[in-house]
């Protein structure tokens, strides 16, 4: 029976650990922070889990937040400009958003209850030799660990050297949910985007507002303004940017109640989208495999990070259970099996944070007139491999719309 070491206790590490423990495979999970520390920490992310990830959670026995109460069923779209577009796309099965400060500690507890070992503490690069000798396979699932550099950047899939959006993510009271309950994806051309998410947190059902601001645009101030220094100014500034650029969300705000749910419920910064190599040979001849953020970091604009990580973990766990040896051939099998989903998510996300090509603009316009196309596009948030097959080229987008009956008279 192989012994697996997993570095990182995020979605990827925990999903893999839980899956392996179901097969009684010995696992040690290494985390820089304890579940208790995570539960009381600053906001980690605004994470949506789509239907395929929720199915994996059910299979793992950790679907603690049933979609009937905690889920949502659609995306509402707004595209600003002289002639704004508004349309809705429905899922075939719900998604949900749970604060990671609730989600990850609950999964860590389930992992330990299933016999998994959890070690808390910082690992350094000098610990690699001991880890390699202790485990038949080292899985690196933490994007900011000392071992990320084992996996060189893949330039062909990593076109950016700096963040393309400045992020301001916070949890708020005082925003009435959209009807039907769903995420709102709002685009302000030249300024950036807003992703509004109905999310369950330590304060119950709240609203996550993720501002994705183009550097130098009118939203950009949200990346710098300090809530701690002047909460009232921060709140006024957020309201002002909502009113100016995202009117469909602003009209659901109750100004008298609007505000952050707490000073720790805010995260500002930026992400450099990066894809790294899949595996590395260790000095003793064993292998390290990258999953989750150690393998692929994406901008959160399309909500793919945790879902891609879960998919990668599931593929890895299945291959560990089925393969004869945890060697280079094993690592290559994992890489091939997950590539369409994981790289599809990266390519699609990278497309969305660049100046929009004509075929993407045409698709948005056509979907505002075609509910079938809007529905399939929305459902594909759970299937980034399918989404990329639609968006990769103008010819593919045109064929997708033709399948939905978008003829010559359509906006496309």
mmCIF file of N, CA and C in Angstrom, residues 137-208:
data_model
loop_
_atom_site.group_PDB
_atom_site.id
_atom_site.type_symbol
_atom_site.label_atom_id
_atom_site.label_comp_id
_atom_site.label_asym_id
_atom_site.label_seq_id
_atom_site.Cartn_x
_atom_site.Cartn_y
_atom_site.Cartn_z
ATOM 1 N N UNK A 137 4.820 9.055 -2.954
ATOM 2 C CA UNK A 137 4.501 10.158 -3.874
ATOM 3 C C UNK A 137 4.269 11.400 -3.034
ATOM 4 N N UNK A 138 4.856 12.525 -3.453
ATOM 5 C CA UNK A 138 4.600 13.823 -2.814
ATOM 6 C C UNK A 138 3.712 14.622 -3.756
ATOM 7 N N UNK A 139 2.541 15.013 -3.284
ATOM 8 C CA UNK A 139 1.614 15.825 -4.063
ATOM 9 C C UNK A 139 1.658 17.236 -3.502
ATOM 10 N N UNK A 140 2.007 18.186 -4.349
ATOM 11 C CA UNK A 140 2.084 19.586 -3.915
ATOM 12 C C UNK A 140 0.806 20.282 -4.363
ATOM 13 N N UNK A 141 0.005 20.707 -3.383
ATOM 14 C CA UNK A 141 -1.298 21.310 -3.664
ATOM 15 C C UNK A 141 -1.388 22.740 -3.146
ATOM 16 N N UNK A 142 -0.280 23.292 -2.691
ATOM 17 C CA UNK A 142 -0.260 24.651 -2.151
ATOM 18 C C UNK A 142 0.543 25.542 -3.077
ATOM 19 N N UNK A 143 -0.101 26.573 -3.625
ATOM 20 C CA UNK A 143 0.548 27.419 -4.610
ATOM 21 C C UNK A 143 1.612 28.334 -4.048
ATOM 22 N N UNK A 144 1.611 28.530 -2.738
ATOM 23 C CA UNK A 144 2.604 29.426 -2.129
ATOM 24 C C UNK A 144 3.555 28.663 -1.220
ATOM 25 N N UNK A 145 3.736 27.383 -1.461
ATOM 26 C CA UNK A 145 4.622 26.589 -0.622
ATOM 27 C C UNK A 145 6.072 26.750 -1.084
ATOM 28 N N UNK A 146 6.961 26.204 -0.287
ATOM 29 C CA UNK A 146 8.384 26.262 -0.637
ATOM 30 C C UNK A 146 8.717 25.366 -1.819
ATOM 31 N N UNK A 147 7.760 24.563 -2.274
ATOM 32 C CA UNK A 147 8.060 23.568 -3.294
ATOM 33 C C UNK A 147 7.480 23.915 -4.663
ATOM 34 N N UNK A 148 6.855 25.079 -4.786
ATOM 35 C CA UNK A 148 6.261 25.466 -6.070
ATOM 36 C C UNK A 148 7.304 25.508 -7.177
ATOM 37 N N UNK A 149 8.514 25.937 -6.839
ATOM 38 C CA UNK A 149 9.546 26.089 -7.864
ATOM 39 C C UNK A 149 10.036 24.757 -8.415
ATOM 40 N N UNK A 150 9.580 23.653 -7.835
ATOM 41 C CA UNK A 150 9.865 22.359 -8.458
ATOM 42 C C UNK A 150 9.257 22.268 -9.856
ATOM 43 N N UNK A 151 8.241 23.076 -10.094
ATOM 44 C CA UNK A 151 7.443 22.957 -11.304
ATOM 45 C C UNK A 151 7.582 24.243 -12.125
ATOM 46 N N UNK A 152 8.460 24.255 -13.121
ATOM 47 C CA UNK A 152 8.699 25.482 -13.893
ATOM 48 C C UNK A 152 7.439 25.974 -14.598
ATOM 49 N N UNK A 153 7.413 27.267 -14.793
ATOM 50 C CA UNK A 153 6.315 27.932 -15.499
ATOM 51 C C UNK A 153 6.265 27.454 -16.946
ATOM 52 N N UNK A 154 5.051 27.201 -17.447
ATOM 53 C CA UNK A 154 4.848 26.818 -18.849
ATOM 54 C C UNK A 154 4.435 28.074 -19.611
ATOM 55 N N UNK A 155 5.376 28.666 -20.305
ATOM 56 C CA UNK A 155 5.135 29.959 -20.945
ATOM 57 C C UNK A 155 4.014 29.905 -21.974
ATOM 58 N N UNK A 156 3.846 28.788 -22.649
ATOM 59 C CA UNK A 156 2.819 28.699 -23.685
ATOM 60 C C UNK A 156 1.412 28.875 -23.110
ATOM 61 N N UNK A 157 1.238 28.539 -21.848
ATOM 62 C CA UNK A 157 -0.064 28.674 -21.189
ATOM 63 C C UNK A 157 -0.088 29.804 -20.164
ATOM 64 N N UNK A 158 0.999 30.565 -20.069
ATOM 65 C CA UNK A 158 1.122 31.620 -19.054
ATOM 66 C C UNK A 158 1.557 32.916 -19.722
ATOM 67 N N UNK A 159 0.638 33.608 -20.415
ATOM 68 C CA UNK A 159 1.025 34.760 -21.229
ATOM 69 C C UNK A 159 1.285 36.032 -20.427
ATOM 70 N N UNK A 160 0.977 36.056 -19.138
ATOM 71 C CA UNK A 160 1.062 37.296 -18.366
ATOM 72 C C UNK A 160 2.183 37.226 -17.342
ATOM 73 N N UNK A 161 2.808 38.373 -17.121
ATOM 74 C CA UNK A 161 3.844 38.494 -16.094
ATOM 75 C C UNK A 161 3.402 39.395 -14.944
ATOM 76 N N UNK A 162 2.198 39.920 -15.046
ATOM 77 C CA UNK A 162 1.656 40.790 -13.997
ATOM 78 C C UNK A 162 0.148 40.568 -13.942
ATOM 79 N N UNK A 163 -0.493 40.901 -12.817
ATOM 80 C CA UNK A 163 -1.950 40.769 -12.742
ATOM 81 C C UNK A 163 -2.629 41.623 -13.808
ATOM 82 N N UNK A 164 -3.666 41.068 -14.421
ATOM 83 C CA UNK A 164 -4.444 41.801 -15.414
ATOM 84 C C UNK A 164 -5.661 42.482 -14.798
ATOM 85 N N UNK A 165 -5.973 42.149 -13.567
ATOM 86 C CA UNK A 165 -7.057 42.784 -12.817
ATOM 87 C C UNK A 165 -6.572 43.054 -11.394
ATOM 88 N N UNK A 166 -7.035 44.163 -10.848
ATOM 89 C CA UNK A 166 -6.823 44.437 -9.423
ATOM 90 C C UNK A 166 -8.106 44.055 -8.701
ATOM 91 N N UNK A 167 -7.969 43.236 -7.687
ATOM 92 C CA UNK A 167 -9.112 42.583 -7.070
ATOM 93 C C UNK A 167 -9.490 43.245 -5.754
ATOM 94 N N UNK A 168 -10.780 43.337 -5.530
ATOM 95 C CA UNK A 168 -11.323 43.782 -4.242
ATOM 96 C C UNK A 168 -12.528 42.894 -3.959
ATOM 97 N N UNK A 169 -12.345 41.919 -3.079
ATOM 98 C CA UNK A 169 -13.399 40.959 -2.754
ATOM 99 C C UNK A 169 -13.828 41.175 -1.317
ATOM 100 N N UNK A 170 -15.133 41.302 -1.095
ATOM 101 C CA UNK A 170 -15.637 41.499 0.257
ATOM 102 C C UNK A 170 -17.000 40.865 0.438
ATOM 103 N N UNK A 171 -17.351 40.627 1.685
ATOM 104 C CA UNK A 171 -18.664 40.107 2.046
ATOM 105 C C UNK A 171 -19.481 41.254 2.645
ATOM 106 N N UNK A 172 -20.748 41.369 2.222
ATOM 107 C CA UNK A 172 -21.554 42.541 2.558
ATOM 108 C C UNK A 172 -22.944 42.144 3.035
ATOM 109 N N UNK A 173 -23.452 42.950 3.957
ATOM 110 C CA UNK A 173 -24.876 42.996 4.269
ATOM 111 C C UNK A 173 -25.523 44.065 3.379
ATOM 112 N N UNK A 174 -26.836 43.974 3.240
ATOM 113 C CA UNK A 174 -27.577 45.061 2.621
ATOM 114 C C UNK A 174 -27.727 44.995 1.116
ATOM 115 N N UNK A 175 -27.522 43.820 0.511
ATOM 116 C CA UNK A 175 -27.768 43.646 -0.914
ATOM 117 C C UNK A 175 -28.859 42.580 -1.059
ATOM 118 N N UNK A 176 -29.999 42.963 -1.594
ATOM 119 C CA UNK A 176 -31.080 42.007 -1.792
ATOM 120 C C UNK A 176 -30.690 41.023 -2.894
ATOM 121 N N UNK A 177 -30.939 39.725 -2.712
ATOM 122 C CA UNK A 177 -30.564 38.750 -3.739
ATOM 123 C C UNK A 177 -31.305 38.990 -5.046
ATOM 124 N N UNK A 178 -30.662 38.640 -6.135
ATOM 125 C CA UNK A 178 -31.320 38.670 -7.438
ATOM 126 C C UNK A 178 -32.409 37.605 -7.475
ATOM 127 N N UNK A 179 -33.375 37.802 -8.346
ATOM 128 C CA UNK A 179 -34.440 36.825 -8.546
ATOM 129 C C UNK A 179 -34.439 36.346 -9.998
ATOM 130 N N UNK A 180 -34.423 35.020 -10.206
ATOM 131 C CA UNK A 180 -34.186 33.985 -9.198
ATOM 132 C C UNK A 180 -32.773 34.075 -8.634
ATOM 133 N N UNK A 181 -32.572 33.397 -7.496
ATOM 134 C CA UNK A 181 -31.292 33.492 -6.800
ATOM 135 C C UNK A 181 -30.162 33.021 -7.700
ATOM 136 N N UNK A 182 -29.183 33.891 -7.876
ATOM 137 C CA UNK A 182 -28.074 33.544 -8.753
ATOM 138 C C UNK A 182 -26.945 34.547 -8.645
ATOM 139 N N UNK A 183 -25.876 34.245 -9.347
ATOM 140 C CA UNK A 183 -24.728 35.141 -9.466
ATOM 141 C C UNK A 183 -25.041 36.192 -10.520
ATOM 142 N N UNK A 184 -24.565 37.421 -10.300
ATOM 143 C CA UNK A 184 -24.625 38.456 -11.325
ATOM 144 C C UNK A 184 -23.219 38.705 -11.855
ATOM 145 N N UNK A 185 -23.063 38.611 -13.165
ATOM 146 C CA UNK A 185 -21.806 38.922 -13.846
ATOM 147 C C UNK A 185 -22.012 40.233 -14.597
ATOM 148 N N UNK A 186 -21.371 41.279 -14.120
ATOM 149 C CA UNK A 186 -21.582 42.627 -14.641
ATOM 150 C C UNK A 186 -20.285 43.153 -15.232
ATOM 151 N N UNK A 187 -20.376 43.664 -16.451
ATOM 152 C CA UNK A 187 -19.197 44.152 -17.175
ATOM 153 C C UNK A 187 -19.335 45.647 -17.426
ATOM 154 N N UNK A 188 -18.320 46.406 -17.027
ATOM 155 C CA UNK A 188 -18.230 47.826 -17.340
ATOM 156 C C UNK A 188 -17.071 48.018 -18.314
ATOM 157 N N UNK A 189 -17.341 48.137 -19.616
ATOM 158 C CA UNK A 189 -16.261 48.181 -20.604
ATOM 159 C C UNK A 189 -15.221 49.252 -20.276
ATOM 160 N N UNK A 190 -13.972 48.846 -20.295
ATOM 161 C CA UNK A 190 -12.862 49.746 -20.018
ATOM 162 C C UNK A 190 -12.542 49.914 -18.553
ATOM 163 N N UNK A 191 -13.432 49.444 -17.678
ATOM 164 C CA UNK A 191 -13.213 49.612 -16.238
ATOM 165 C C UNK A 191 -13.047 48.300 -15.489
ATOM 166 N N UNK A 192 -13.763 47.270 -15.932
ATOM 167 C CA UNK A 192 -13.624 45.979 -15.274
ATOM 168 C C UNK A 192 -14.962 45.311 -15.064
ATOM 169 N N UNK A 193 -14.969 44.362 -14.162
ATOM 170 C CA UNK A 193 -16.134 43.526 -13.945
ATOM 171 C C UNK A 193 -16.496 43.495 -12.464
ATOM 172 N N UNK A 194 -17.715 43.065 -12.210
ATOM 173 C CA UNK A 194 -18.175 42.761 -10.862
ATOM 174 C C UNK A 194 -18.821 41.381 -10.897
ATOM 175 N N UNK A 195 -18.417 40.523 -9.968
ATOM 176 C CA UNK A 195 -19.064 39.228 -9.778
ATOM 177 C C UNK A 195 -19.758 39.278 -8.423
ATOM 178 N N UNK A 196 -21.076 39.239 -8.443
ATOM 179 C CA UNK A 196 -21.864 39.265 -7.210
ATOM 180 C C UNK A 196 -22.364 37.854 -6.922
ATOM 181 N N UNK A 197 -22.064 37.342 -5.715
ATOM 182 C CA UNK A 197 -22.306 35.934 -5.403
ATOM 183 C C UNK A 197 -23.116 35.818 -4.110
ATOM 184 N N UNK A 198 -24.228 35.072 -4.116
ATOM 185 C CA UNK A 198 -24.889 34.753 -2.852
ATOM 186 C C UNK A 198 -24.081 33.685 -2.117
ATOM 187 N N UNK A 199 -23.547 34.026 -0.961
ATOM 188 C CA UNK A 199 -22.557 33.181 -0.283
ATOM 189 C C UNK A 199 -22.962 32.970 1.167
ATOM 190 N N UNK A 200 -22.674 31.773 1.680
ATOM 191 C CA UNK A 200 -22.943 31.476 3.087
ATOM 192 C C UNK A 200 -21.642 31.590 3.864
ATOM 193 N N UNK A 201 -21.650 32.426 4.902
ATOM 194 C CA UNK A 201 -20.434 32.708 5.661
ATOM 195 C C UNK A 201 -20.694 32.552 7.152
ATOM 196 N N UNK A 202 -19.740 33.002 7.940
ATOM 197 C CA UNK A 202 -19.880 32.979 9.399
ATOM 198 C C UNK A 202 -21.036 33.848 9.855
ATOM 199 N N UNK A 203 -21.464 34.792 9.019
ATOM 200 C CA UNK A 203 -22.594 35.670 9.332
ATOM 201 C C UNK A 203 -23.883 35.210 8.680
ATOM 202 N N UNK A 204 -23.914 33.983 8.183
ATOM 203 C CA UNK A 204 -25.103 33.477 7.527
ATOM 204 C C UNK A 204 -25.083 33.781 6.039
ATOM 205 N N UNK A 205 -26.266 33.958 5.464
ATOM 206 C CA UNK A 205 -26.380 34.258 4.036
ATOM 207 C C UNK A 205 -26.041 35.726 3.797
ATOM 208 N N UNK A 206 -24.983 35.971 3.037
ATOM 209 C CA UNK A 206 -24.511 37.330 2.756
ATOM 210 C C UNK A 206 -24.278 37.437 1.253
ATOM 211 N N UNK A 207 -23.764 38.595 0.845
ATOM 212 C CA UNK A 207 -23.443 38.832 -0.561
ATOM 213 C C UNK A 207 -21.956 39.081 -0.719
ATOM 214 N N UNK A 208 -21.311 38.311 -1.586
ATOM 215 C CA UNK A 208 -19.918 38.569 -1.941
ATOM 216 C C UNK A 208 -19.877 39.470 -3.166
#
